[in-house]
Short mmCIF file of C-alpha atoms in Angstrom, two decimals:
data_model
loop_
_atom_site.label_atom_id
_atom_site.label_comp_id
_atom_site.label_asym_id
_atom_site.label_seq_id
_atom_site.Cartn_x
_atom_site.Cartn_y
_atom_site.Cartn_z
CA MET A 9 -38.50 -48.36 -16.96
CA THR A 10 -39.18 -47.96 -13.22
CA THR A 11 -42.61 -47.10 -11.99
CA SER A 12 -41.63 -43.61 -10.90
CA ASN A 13 -40.07 -42.95 -14.26
CA LEU A 14 -43.16 -44.12 -15.94
CA MET A 15 -45.24 -41.83 -13.74
CA LYS A 16 -43.02 -38.89 -14.70
CA VAL A 17 -43.49 -39.63 -18.40
CA MET A 18 -47.23 -39.93 -18.00
CA LEU A 19 -47.37 -36.66 -16.07
CA ALA A 20 -45.24 -34.95 -18.68
CA LEU A 21 -47.58 -36.25 -21.41
CA ALA A 22 -50.67 -35.07 -19.54
CA LEU A 23 -49.15 -31.67 -19.01
CA ALA A 24 -48.04 -31.43 -22.60
CA THR A 25 -51.49 -32.19 -23.94
CA SER A 26 -53.24 -29.76 -21.61
CA PHE A 27 -50.77 -27.05 -22.61
CA ALA A 28 -51.36 -27.81 -26.23
CA ALA A 29 -55.07 -27.40 -25.67
CA VAL A 30 -54.57 -24.07 -23.96
CA ALA A 31 -52.29 -22.90 -26.78
CA ALA A 32 -54.83 -23.87 -29.39
CA GLU A 33 -57.58 -21.95 -27.61
CA LYS A 34 -55.45 -18.87 -27.27
CA GLU A 35 -56.45 -16.37 -29.89
CA VAL A 36 -53.66 -15.75 -32.43
CA SER A 37 -53.32 -11.95 -32.44
CA ASP A 38 -52.94 -9.75 -35.52
CA SER A 39 -49.46 -8.90 -34.29
CA ASP A 40 -48.54 -12.60 -34.40
CA ARG A 41 -49.99 -12.85 -37.89
CA ILE A 42 -48.03 -9.83 -39.02
CA ALA A 43 -44.88 -11.26 -37.46
CA GLN A 44 -45.57 -14.49 -39.43
CA TYR A 45 -45.90 -12.46 -42.65
CA ARG A 46 -42.70 -10.55 -42.01
CA ASP A 47 -40.88 -13.79 -41.39
CA MET A 48 -42.18 -15.33 -44.61
CA ILE A 49 -40.99 -12.43 -46.76
CA SER A 50 -37.61 -12.05 -45.03
CA ASP A 51 -35.75 -14.04 -47.67
CA GLY A 52 -35.19 -12.54 -51.10
CA ASN A 53 -34.81 -8.88 -50.21
CA PRO A 54 -34.82 -6.57 -53.28
CA ALA A 55 -32.46 -4.34 -51.33
CA ASP A 56 -29.79 -6.87 -52.44
CA PHE A 57 -29.88 -5.25 -55.87
CA ASP A 58 -29.26 -1.83 -54.37
CA GLU A 59 -26.31 -3.27 -52.43
CA MET A 60 -24.95 -4.48 -55.80
CA ALA A 61 -25.57 -1.11 -57.47
CA GLY A 62 -24.07 0.75 -54.45
CA GLU A 63 -20.88 -1.36 -54.62
CA GLU A 64 -20.56 -0.48 -58.33
CA LEU A 65 -20.91 3.23 -57.43
CA TRP A 66 -18.32 2.89 -54.65
CA LYS A 67 -15.77 1.49 -57.10
CA THR A 68 -16.56 3.75 -60.06
CA ALA A 69 -14.73 7.05 -60.61
CA ALA A 70 -17.18 9.92 -60.60
CA GLY A 71 -17.56 13.62 -59.99
CA PRO A 72 -15.46 16.59 -61.08
CA SER A 73 -12.36 14.95 -59.63
CA ASN A 74 -13.12 11.65 -61.42
CA ALA A 75 -12.28 9.66 -58.31
CA THR A 76 -13.78 6.56 -56.65
CA LEU A 77 -14.78 6.40 -53.00
CA GLU A 78 -12.32 3.66 -52.31
CA LYS A 79 -10.22 5.98 -50.14
CA CYS A 80 -13.20 7.16 -48.14
CA ASP A 81 -12.77 6.91 -44.36
CA LEU A 82 -16.03 5.87 -42.82
CA GLY A 83 -14.56 5.44 -39.35
CA LYS A 84 -12.27 2.49 -39.57
CA GLY A 85 -9.67 4.02 -41.87
CA PRO A 86 -9.56 4.81 -45.62
CA GLY A 87 -11.38 2.27 -47.75
CA VAL A 88 -12.63 0.10 -44.86
CA VAL A 89 -16.29 -0.81 -45.30
CA LYS A 90 -16.65 -4.00 -43.31
CA GLY A 91 -18.31 -3.41 -39.99
CA VAL A 92 -18.32 0.39 -40.10
CA TYR A 93 -22.09 0.77 -39.77
CA ALA A 94 -21.95 -0.86 -36.34
CA ILE A 95 -19.72 1.98 -35.00
CA LEU A 96 -21.60 4.90 -36.57
CA PRO A 97 -22.45 7.67 -35.79
CA LYS A 98 -18.98 8.66 -34.68
CA TYR A 99 -16.81 11.73 -34.11
CA PHE A 100 -14.49 12.54 -37.09
CA LYS A 101 -11.45 14.71 -36.50
CA ASP A 102 -11.17 16.04 -40.04
CA THR A 103 -14.67 17.58 -39.96
CA ASP A 104 -14.67 18.06 -36.15
CA LYS A 105 -18.19 16.67 -36.19
CA VAL A 106 -20.21 13.64 -35.18
CA GLN A 107 -21.36 12.06 -38.43
CA ASP A 108 -23.72 9.28 -39.40
CA LEU A 109 -23.08 7.15 -42.46
CA GLU A 110 -25.02 9.31 -44.89
CA SER A 111 -23.35 12.54 -43.79
CA ARG A 112 -19.92 10.87 -43.93
CA LEU A 113 -20.61 9.62 -47.45
CA VAL A 114 -21.49 13.18 -48.44
CA THR A 115 -18.17 14.36 -46.93
CA CYS A 116 -16.31 11.79 -49.07
CA MET A 117 -18.26 12.66 -52.20
CA VAL A 118 -17.30 16.28 -51.67
CA THR A 119 -13.65 15.85 -50.63
CA LEU A 120 -12.71 12.91 -52.89
CA GLN A 121 -14.98 13.34 -55.85
CA GLY A 122 -15.45 17.09 -55.90
CA PHE A 123 -19.20 17.17 -55.79
CA SER A 124 -20.91 20.19 -54.28
CA GLU A 125 -22.49 19.51 -50.89
CA GLU A 126 -25.28 21.92 -51.66
CA GLU A 127 -26.24 19.86 -54.75
CA LEU A 128 -25.89 16.53 -52.99
CA VAL A 129 -28.24 17.38 -50.13
CA LYS A 130 -30.92 18.79 -52.42
CA LYS A 131 -32.37 15.46 -53.47
CA PRO A 132 -30.97 12.93 -51.02
CA PHE A 133 -33.73 10.33 -51.28
CA SER A 134 -34.75 7.90 -54.00
CA THR A 135 -37.87 8.48 -56.06
CA GLU A 136 -39.67 6.12 -58.36
CA GLN A 137 -37.94 7.94 -61.24
CA LYS A 138 -34.43 8.02 -59.85
CA LYS A 139 -32.63 6.15 -57.11
CA SER A 140 -30.44 8.27 -54.91
CA ASP A 141 -26.70 7.55 -55.20
CA ILE A 142 -26.30 8.29 -51.47
CA THR A 143 -28.96 5.74 -50.59
CA LEU A 144 -27.44 3.13 -52.96
CA LEU A 145 -24.01 3.65 -51.38
CA THR A 146 -25.56 3.54 -47.93
CA THR A 147 -27.26 0.24 -48.77
CA TYR A 148 -23.96 -1.24 -49.94
CA VAL A 149 -22.05 -0.07 -46.88
CA VAL A 150 -24.61 -1.25 -44.27
CA GLY A 151 -24.75 -4.62 -45.97
CA GLN A 152 -21.09 -5.04 -45.09
CA SER A 153 -22.00 -4.87 -41.36
CA LYS A 154 -24.52 -7.65 -41.42
CA GLY A 155 -24.11 -9.77 -38.35
CA VAL A 156 -21.69 -7.31 -36.66
CA LYS A 157 -22.52 -6.25 -33.07
CA MET A 158 -23.58 -2.67 -32.67
CA ASN A 159 -20.87 -0.88 -30.74
CA VAL A 160 -21.38 2.87 -30.95
CA SER A 161 -19.15 4.92 -28.71
CA THR A 162 -20.02 7.99 -26.57
CA LYS A 163 -16.44 8.41 -25.27
CA HIS A 164 -15.60 11.51 -27.20
CA PRO A 165 -17.26 14.62 -25.58
CA LYS A 166 -18.97 15.45 -28.90
CA GLU A 167 -20.32 11.96 -29.11
CA LYS A 168 -21.68 12.19 -25.58
CA GLU A 169 -23.20 15.57 -26.38
CA ALA A 170 -24.88 14.26 -29.52
CA TYR A 171 -26.35 11.33 -27.55
CA ASP A 172 -27.66 13.57 -24.78
CA LEU A 173 -29.18 15.99 -27.24
CA GLY A 174 -30.71 13.12 -29.17
CA LYS A 175 -32.37 11.91 -26.01
CA VAL A 176 -33.78 15.37 -25.32
CA ILE A 177 -35.10 15.73 -28.87
CA PHE A 178 -36.72 12.30 -28.69
CA ASN A 179 -38.77 13.46 -25.72
CA TYR A 180 -39.32 17.05 -26.84
CA ARG A 181 -43.01 17.81 -27.41
CA ALA A 182 -43.90 20.49 -29.98
CA GLY A 183 -45.65 21.12 -33.22
CA PRO A 184 -49.40 21.61 -33.84
CA TYR A 185 -50.27 18.38 -32.06
CA ASP A 186 -47.77 18.68 -29.26
CA PHE A 187 -46.13 15.42 -30.30
CA ALA A 188 -42.73 14.12 -29.43
CA CYS A 189 -41.11 10.99 -30.85
CA SER A 190 -41.92 9.52 -27.48
CA THR A 191 -45.67 10.20 -27.98
CA CYS A 192 -45.75 7.39 -30.54
CA HIS A 193 -42.68 5.44 -29.50
CA ALA A 194 -42.44 5.32 -25.73
CA THR A 195 -45.51 3.37 -24.66
CA ASN A 196 -46.42 -0.13 -25.53
CA SER A 197 -49.03 -0.98 -28.15
CA VAL A 198 -49.52 2.41 -29.77
CA ARG A 199 -51.01 1.63 -33.12
CA ILE A 200 -51.39 3.37 -36.42
CA ARG A 201 -53.43 1.35 -38.85
CA MET A 202 -52.49 -2.30 -38.14
CA GLN A 203 -48.90 -1.85 -37.05
CA ASP A 204 -47.83 -1.73 -33.44
CA LEU A 205 -45.36 1.09 -33.12
CA PRO A 206 -42.17 0.05 -31.38
CA ASN A 207 -41.63 1.43 -27.88
CA LEU A 208 -38.12 2.61 -28.47
CA ASN A 209 -37.43 3.02 -24.75
CA VAL A 210 -37.48 -0.77 -24.46
CA LYS A 211 -33.99 -1.98 -25.28
CA SER A 212 -35.02 -4.96 -27.38
CA ASN A 213 -37.42 -2.83 -29.50
CA ALA A 214 -34.85 -0.15 -30.00
CA GLN A 215 -32.40 -2.83 -31.10
CA SER A 216 -34.67 -4.54 -33.55
CA ALA A 217 -35.89 -1.22 -34.98
CA TYR A 218 -32.44 0.34 -35.42
CA THR A 219 -30.70 -2.81 -36.75
CA SER A 220 -33.38 -3.40 -39.39
CA TRP A 221 -32.83 -0.02 -41.13
CA PRO A 222 -32.06 0.92 -43.88
CA ALA A 223 -34.82 -1.20 -45.40
CA TYR A 224 -36.55 -1.96 -48.62
CA ARG A 225 -40.10 -0.61 -48.28
CA VAL A 226 -42.51 -2.88 -50.12
CA SER A 227 -45.15 -0.19 -50.29
CA GLN A 228 -42.79 2.14 -52.09
CA GLY A 229 -40.69 -0.35 -54.00
CA LEU A 230 -37.56 1.43 -52.82
CA THR A 231 -34.78 1.01 -50.29
CA ARG A 232 -34.99 3.71 -47.66
CA SER A 233 -32.17 4.99 -45.44
CA PHE A 234 -32.34 5.88 -41.77
CA GLN A 235 -32.26 9.59 -42.63
CA TRP A 236 -35.42 8.90 -44.68
CA ARG A 237 -36.97 7.08 -41.70
CA LEU A 238 -36.35 10.04 -39.44
CA ASN A 239 -37.56 12.49 -42.06
CA ASP A 240 -40.83 10.55 -42.42
CA CYS A 241 -41.34 10.45 -38.64
CA PHE A 242 -40.88 14.19 -38.42
CA ARG A 243 -43.66 14.34 -40.94
CA GLN A 244 -45.82 11.98 -38.80
CA GLN A 245 -45.07 14.32 -35.95
CA ARG A 246 -46.25 17.36 -38.05
CA PHE A 247 -42.83 18.95 -37.52
CA PRO A 248 -41.17 20.94 -40.27
CA GLU A 249 -39.09 18.64 -42.46
CA PRO A 250 -35.57 18.38 -40.97
CA LYS A 251 -32.70 19.18 -43.25
CA PHE A 252 -30.95 16.09 -44.65
CA ILE A 253 -27.99 15.14 -42.39
CA SER A 254 -28.68 18.11 -40.10
CA GLU A 255 -27.30 17.96 -36.56
CA THR A 256 -30.76 17.19 -35.17
CA THR A 257 -31.09 14.10 -37.29
CA ILE A 258 -27.58 12.96 -36.38
CA ASP A 259 -28.21 13.51 -32.66
CA LEU A 260 -31.34 11.43 -32.86
CA THR A 261 -29.53 8.72 -34.79
CA MET A 262 -26.80 8.76 -32.15
CA PHE A 263 -29.34 8.25 -29.39
CA LEU A 264 -31.09 5.42 -31.20
CA ALA A 265 -27.88 3.76 -32.38
CA VAL A 266 -26.47 3.69 -28.82
CA SER A 267 -29.78 2.26 -27.60
CA ALA A 268 -29.21 -0.55 -30.06
CA ASN A 269 -25.68 -1.36 -28.80
CA GLY A 270 -25.08 -5.02 -28.23
CA ALA A 271 -27.45 -6.24 -30.92
CA GLN A 272 -26.27 -7.73 -34.21
CA TYR A 273 -26.80 -5.48 -37.17
CA ALA A 274 -29.32 -7.20 -39.46
CA GLY A 275 -29.95 -4.82 -42.36
CA PRO A 276 -30.77 -3.95 -44.98
CA GLY A 277 -34.25 -4.91 -43.81
CA LEU A 278 -37.49 -5.52 -45.60
CA LYS A 279 -40.55 -3.61 -44.41
CA ARG A 280 -44.20 -3.48 -45.45
CA MET B 15 -21.64 -25.92 -71.04
CA ASN B 16 -19.03 -25.63 -73.77
CA MET B 17 -17.80 -22.55 -75.58
CA GLU B 18 -19.63 -23.28 -78.73
CA VAL B 19 -23.02 -23.44 -77.10
CA ASN B 20 -22.25 -20.25 -75.21
CA LEU B 21 -21.47 -18.49 -78.44
CA GLU B 22 -24.57 -19.80 -80.03
CA ARG B 23 -26.58 -18.63 -77.13
CA ARG B 24 -25.08 -15.21 -77.33
CA ASN B 25 -26.05 -14.96 -80.97
CA ALA B 26 -29.51 -16.14 -80.15
CA LEU B 27 -29.74 -13.53 -77.39
CA LYS B 28 -28.66 -10.89 -79.84
CA ALA B 29 -31.30 -12.04 -82.33
CA GLY B 30 -33.67 -10.43 -79.83
CA GLY B 31 -37.17 -9.42 -80.79
CA GLY B 32 -40.16 -11.17 -79.31
CA LEU B 33 -38.63 -14.59 -79.24
CA GLY B 34 -40.00 -16.70 -76.46
CA LEU B 35 -37.71 -18.84 -74.37
CA MET B 36 -38.86 -21.88 -76.32
CA ALA B 37 -37.63 -20.46 -79.57
CA LEU B 38 -34.56 -19.10 -77.88
CA PHE B 39 -33.43 -22.33 -76.33
CA GLY B 40 -35.03 -24.72 -78.75
CA ALA B 41 -33.12 -23.05 -81.60
CA VAL B 42 -29.73 -23.61 -80.03
CA GLY B 43 -30.37 -27.09 -78.86
CA LEU B 44 -30.11 -26.28 -75.23
CA LEU B 45 -33.26 -28.19 -74.59
CA SER B 46 -33.27 -31.93 -74.96
CA SER B 47 -36.61 -31.62 -76.69
CA LYS B 48 -38.58 -28.56 -77.75
CA ALA B 49 -41.78 -30.07 -76.45
CA ALA B 50 -40.41 -29.83 -72.93
CA LEU B 51 -41.31 -26.17 -72.90
CA ALA B 52 -44.95 -25.21 -73.19
CA GLU B 53 -45.78 -21.96 -74.95
CA TRP B 54 -46.94 -19.03 -72.76
CA ASN B 55 -50.68 -19.51 -72.36
CA LYS B 56 -51.98 -16.07 -73.26
CA THR B 57 -55.66 -16.98 -72.91
CA ALA B 58 -55.17 -18.45 -69.43
CA PHE B 59 -53.04 -15.55 -68.26
CA SER B 60 -55.59 -13.00 -69.51
CA ALA B 61 -58.54 -14.82 -67.93
CA LYS B 62 -60.66 -12.67 -65.54
CA THR B 63 -62.28 -15.48 -63.64
CA MET B 64 -61.23 -18.84 -62.27
CA ASP B 65 -63.63 -20.61 -64.63
CA GLU B 66 -62.22 -18.88 -67.66
CA ALA B 67 -58.64 -19.58 -66.61
CA LEU B 68 -59.33 -23.26 -65.88
CA ALA B 69 -61.08 -23.65 -69.22
CA ALA B 70 -58.12 -22.07 -71.02
CA MET B 71 -55.81 -24.56 -69.30
CA GLY B 72 -57.96 -27.49 -70.36
CA VAL B 73 -59.08 -28.30 -66.84
CA SER B 74 -62.62 -29.71 -66.81
CA THR B 75 -62.64 -30.89 -63.22
CA ALA B 76 -60.31 -30.30 -60.32
CA GLU B 77 -60.99 -32.31 -57.18
CA SER B 78 -60.48 -30.45 -53.91
CA ASN B 79 -57.63 -31.86 -51.90
CA ALA B 80 -55.97 -30.17 -48.95
CA ILE B 81 -54.08 -33.27 -47.83
CA PHE B 82 -51.84 -33.92 -50.76
CA ILE B 83 -51.48 -30.24 -51.53
CA GLN B 84 -50.00 -28.04 -48.86
CA LEU B 85 -50.61 -24.40 -49.59
CA THR B 86 -48.67 -22.00 -47.34
CA VAL B 87 -49.74 -18.35 -47.33
CA PRO B 88 -49.76 -15.75 -44.57
CA GLU B 89 -53.17 -15.24 -42.89
CA ILE B 90 -52.62 -11.48 -43.15
CA ALA B 91 -50.52 -9.68 -45.72
CA GLU B 92 -49.28 -6.35 -44.43
CA ASN B 93 -48.81 -5.32 -48.03
CA GLY B 94 -50.56 -6.86 -51.00
CA SER B 95 -47.62 -6.08 -53.24
CA ILE B 96 -45.75 -9.03 -51.75
CA VAL B 97 -47.74 -12.10 -50.70
CA PRO B 98 -45.50 -15.13 -50.26
CA VAL B 99 -47.06 -18.37 -51.60
CA SER B 100 -45.62 -21.84 -51.24
CA VAL B 101 -47.16 -24.93 -52.74
CA THR B 102 -45.94 -28.47 -51.98
CA SER B 103 -47.63 -31.58 -53.24
CA THR B 104 -47.19 -35.11 -52.03
CA PHE B 105 -49.05 -36.63 -54.95
CA PRO B 106 -46.88 -38.96 -57.02
CA ASN B 107 -45.98 -37.79 -60.54
CA VAL B 108 -46.69 -34.12 -60.18
CA GLU B 109 -46.36 -32.51 -63.61
CA GLN B 110 -47.55 -29.03 -63.00
CA ILE B 111 -48.34 -26.53 -60.18
CA SER B 112 -50.31 -23.38 -60.79
CA ILE B 113 -51.16 -20.45 -58.54
CA PHE B 114 -54.19 -18.20 -58.84
CA VAL B 115 -55.58 -15.20 -56.96
CA ASP B 116 -59.30 -15.37 -57.42
CA LYS B 117 -60.09 -11.67 -57.15
CA ASN B 118 -57.21 -10.25 -59.17
CA PRO B 119 -57.92 -8.62 -62.54
CA SER B 120 -56.13 -11.58 -64.18
CA VAL B 121 -56.48 -14.57 -61.88
CA LEU B 122 -53.68 -16.86 -63.05
CA ALA B 123 -50.43 -15.75 -61.41
CA ALA B 124 -48.02 -18.53 -62.36
CA GLN B 125 -47.76 -21.96 -63.82
CA PHE B 126 -44.80 -24.22 -63.13
CA ASN B 127 -43.99 -27.27 -65.18
CA ILE B 128 -42.18 -29.73 -62.93
CA PRO B 129 -39.79 -32.01 -64.77
CA ALA B 130 -38.87 -35.42 -63.38
CA GLY B 131 -36.20 -35.04 -60.70
CA THR B 132 -37.50 -31.67 -59.56
CA GLU B 133 -39.37 -31.74 -56.27
CA SER B 134 -43.06 -30.96 -56.42
CA MET B 135 -42.76 -27.74 -54.45
CA VAL B 136 -42.38 -24.11 -55.40
CA THR B 137 -42.34 -20.77 -53.51
CA THR B 138 -43.00 -17.41 -55.14
CA ARG B 139 -44.67 -14.09 -54.37
CA VAL B 140 -47.89 -12.70 -55.79
CA LYS B 141 -49.63 -9.33 -55.76
CA MET B 142 -53.08 -9.08 -54.33
CA GLY B 143 -55.39 -6.09 -54.82
CA GLN B 144 -57.66 -7.03 -51.92
CA THR B 145 -58.53 -9.83 -49.50
CA ALA B 146 -59.00 -12.88 -51.69
CA ASN B 147 -58.38 -16.61 -52.04
CA VAL B 148 -55.09 -17.97 -53.21
CA VAL B 149 -55.76 -21.14 -55.14
CA ALA B 150 -53.20 -23.89 -55.84
CA LEU B 151 -53.86 -26.24 -58.70
CA VAL B 152 -51.80 -29.43 -59.08
CA LYS B 153 -51.67 -31.75 -62.03
CA ALA B 154 -50.57 -35.23 -61.03
CA ASP B 155 -50.78 -38.35 -63.24
CA GLY B 156 -52.84 -36.34 -65.69
CA LYS B 157 -55.48 -35.36 -63.15
CA PHE B 158 -56.13 -31.95 -61.57
CA TYR B 159 -56.53 -31.18 -57.87
CA ARG B 160 -56.97 -27.90 -56.07
CA THR B 161 -57.00 -26.22 -52.70
CA ALA B 162 -57.45 -22.64 -51.53
CA LYS B 163 -56.75 -20.36 -48.62
CA GLU B 164 -57.86 -16.85 -47.85
CA VAL B 165 -55.33 -14.06 -47.36
CA LYS B 166 -56.42 -10.86 -45.69
CA VAL B 167 -54.79 -7.88 -47.31
CA THR B 168 -54.42 -4.72 -45.21
CA ALA B 169 -53.01 -2.55 -48.00
CA GLY B 170 -53.73 -3.46 -51.64
CA GLY B 171 -50.81 -4.15 -53.94
CA CYS B 172 -52.07 -3.56 -57.45
CA GLY B 173 -51.95 0.21 -57.42
CA GLY B 174 -53.79 2.64 -59.69
CA MET C 5 -31.04 -6.40 -71.70
CA GLY C 6 -32.54 -6.92 -68.25
CA ASN C 7 -30.76 -6.31 -65.01
CA PRO C 8 -28.86 -9.11 -63.28
CA MET C 9 -30.60 -11.69 -61.16
CA LYS C 10 -29.44 -12.90 -57.79
CA ILE C 11 -29.25 -16.71 -57.80
CA ARG C 12 -28.27 -18.87 -54.88
CA ALA C 13 -27.99 -22.65 -55.23
CA GLY C 14 -27.07 -24.93 -52.32
CA LEU C 15 -26.65 -28.67 -52.13
CA LYS C 16 -27.92 -30.46 -49.05
CA ASP C 17 -28.63 -34.20 -48.61
CA GLY C 18 -28.50 -34.81 -52.34
CA VAL C 19 -30.96 -32.08 -53.17
CA THR C 20 -30.13 -28.71 -54.71
CA GLU C 21 -32.15 -25.79 -53.50
CA VAL C 22 -32.32 -22.83 -55.88
CA LYS C 23 -33.43 -19.35 -54.82
CA ILE C 24 -33.80 -16.72 -57.52
CA LEU C 25 -34.54 -13.03 -57.17
CA MET C 26 -35.11 -11.21 -60.46
CA GLN C 27 -35.03 -7.48 -61.07
CA HIS C 28 -38.16 -6.55 -62.92
CA GLU C 29 -40.94 -3.95 -62.50
CA MET C 30 -43.74 -6.46 -63.29
CA GLU C 31 -46.16 -3.72 -64.30
CA THR C 32 -49.73 -4.97 -64.38
CA GLY C 33 -50.87 -2.52 -67.06
CA LEU C 34 -53.50 -1.21 -64.60
CA ARG C 35 -51.32 1.25 -62.73
CA LYS C 36 -51.43 4.98 -63.51
CA ASP C 37 -48.43 7.28 -63.61
CA GLY C 38 -48.23 10.79 -62.04
CA GLU C 39 -50.22 12.28 -64.91
CA GLY C 40 -53.01 9.74 -64.72
CA LYS C 41 -51.85 7.80 -67.79
CA LEU C 42 -51.87 4.01 -67.69
CA ILE C 43 -48.44 2.47 -67.42
CA PRO C 44 -48.32 -0.29 -70.03
CA ALA C 45 -48.14 -3.92 -68.91
CA TRP C 46 -44.52 -5.06 -68.66
CA PHE C 47 -43.82 -8.33 -66.98
CA ILE C 48 -41.73 -11.50 -67.21
CA THR C 49 -43.66 -14.23 -69.00
CA GLU C 50 -41.29 -17.22 -68.86
CA VAL C 51 -38.49 -18.41 -66.63
CA LEU C 52 -36.32 -21.38 -67.35
CA ALA C 53 -33.81 -22.95 -64.99
CA GLN C 54 -31.34 -25.52 -66.28
CA TYR C 55 -28.69 -27.73 -64.84
CA LYS C 56 -26.16 -29.29 -67.22
CA GLY C 57 -28.44 -28.60 -70.18
CA LYS C 58 -31.44 -30.22 -68.55
CA THR C 59 -34.51 -28.22 -67.58
CA VAL C 60 -35.04 -28.25 -63.79
CA LEU C 61 -37.86 -25.74 -63.75
CA ASP C 62 -40.02 -24.14 -66.42
CA ALA C 63 -42.25 -21.35 -65.15
CA GLN C 64 -44.80 -19.07 -66.80
CA PHE C 65 -45.74 -15.81 -65.10
CA GLY C 66 -48.73 -13.50 -65.38
CA GLN C 67 -49.31 -9.91 -64.22
CA SER C 68 -50.00 -10.99 -60.65
CA ILE C 69 -46.42 -11.93 -59.83
CA SER C 70 -44.78 -9.40 -57.49
CA LYS C 71 -42.24 -6.79 -58.59
CA ASN C 72 -38.75 -8.30 -58.39
CA PRO C 73 -40.03 -11.88 -58.68
CA TYR C 74 -38.78 -14.48 -56.24
CA LEU C 75 -38.62 -18.20 -56.85
CA LEU C 76 -37.54 -21.10 -54.71
CA PHE C 77 -37.48 -24.73 -55.85
CA ARG C 78 -35.46 -27.91 -55.40
CA PHE C 79 -34.16 -30.61 -57.68
CA LYS C 80 -32.55 -33.97 -56.94
CA GLY C 81 -28.80 -34.23 -57.56
CA GLY C 82 -26.51 -31.36 -58.49
CA ALA C 83 -22.83 -31.12 -57.59
CA VAL C 84 -20.98 -28.44 -55.72
CA GLY C 85 -19.24 -26.08 -58.20
CA GLU C 86 -21.50 -27.01 -61.13
CA LYS C 87 -23.69 -24.27 -62.46
CA VAL C 88 -27.41 -23.62 -62.52
CA THR C 89 -28.43 -21.34 -65.42
CA VAL C 90 -31.55 -19.23 -65.24
CA SER C 91 -33.13 -17.23 -68.06
CA TRP C 92 -36.22 -15.11 -68.36
CA VAL C 93 -38.04 -13.26 -71.12
CA ASP C 94 -40.66 -10.59 -70.69
CA ASN C 95 -43.68 -9.55 -72.78
CA LYS C 96 -41.61 -6.93 -74.57
CA GLY C 97 -39.04 -9.51 -75.64
CA ASP C 98 -36.41 -8.30 -73.19
CA LYS C 99 -34.37 -11.14 -71.64
CA ARG C 100 -31.72 -12.00 -69.21
CA THR C 101 -29.57 -15.04 -68.45
CA ASP C 102 -27.47 -15.51 -65.34
CA GLU C 103 -25.81 -18.46 -63.64
CA ALA C 104 -24.65 -19.48 -60.23
CA ALA C 105 -22.35 -22.24 -58.95
CA ILE C 106 -23.89 -24.70 -56.53
CA ALA C 107 -22.41 -24.22 -53.05
#
């Protein structure tokens, strides 16, 4: 080793140790600790069981028409499940509407299986007593997009319109507290209890938030869909509860999904 | 596993009732020796305090050792319903690893018997009603050793 | 009959790593239902993992193990394609056996 090389190594060592000392002194924040916790529980997601149950439902004949959902077109043609969540919401010709996964599943359950839409949307979310078929199916379908890059289109005028409206709704202040989604989700380090709320105007936050839903909620012991997430945030916002798969919820989903474009879909997630 | 054993196991499964795994597997000869499986230690699992639990497990002394027992827990658990716990021991001849939560209504969470050929490490998840110590107890060469770490719980996980 | 488990077993450098996720409520017996009545204790008490008829892990659980119990452990040896069998019983005598091929 030449002298100058030796010097370089010694300098590097000296720098490394002083950095280490700085790092050790730096206070570990609660956010870091929570990140550590989330990382430690990321394996072994109970949502896996709902994926299994949802796949069973997908393949089992049901409803007045006694049909399976295997011919359901979720956006990539009849029966294609792989990768569809990464392109939803999307405009569908047959309904002439922009639909998210949950609303599209309802369409298929109505057209293929003969269920009544009115009945389906009455109790769309799981409870401790009964898991929702729509949520189970949703969990199965999203699992088939794990690792697929989000690529939601706004090419169709109706898609563009949904996106624009979603953006407006996100920033629209109203309700008894004059809250908008952006009140809680458009500045850094807004906190409720211990959790930092994601600033959804920051691309990387929007990506990690959107791609980790649907998610198994530890506190509830249930897998929750994105429609549920929005519903719960409307409640946080003291807004009237939005109707399941209403246009407003789909517009918002469109806005958030497009904001997540480019990221790999990582759900179903696991949340506190 | 051959057909015959499978069939036998099915019959045993059908026999149902309150059969423990020991009876279940012992009966069909799936275990090389019955003694390999210890019976579920009701007294230890019902114990309300660490002392009671240790007594029920026949532990008179357990030396503190944080070097040969690595206990990995999060510093903060966002939800007490799921607290990941990992215990690894570098003692030779580890026979048993147990995990306790010292402030839970029943303190003993799990006991693992480690047969030869199985690494002395295990990861599981426990519930915690409040901020408390997670205790790892390791039996190696017939002796007991322990270590503990505190986990802060922001939302309790025992309900009701 | 209990609900199926999810078992993954992978061989790496001569060691088989087994990850098990069980479906079980793991009721502590201390929780109350909507009407304020105690929900009776209902939890897995024993778990046994075997490879080629030999026990590779023998676990006993109490009420403090989380809902949908998770286990990770490793044993020496194992061969790709061979099966790891896992069984559990709970305090009501319900039981479940599943197996997974080592990958």
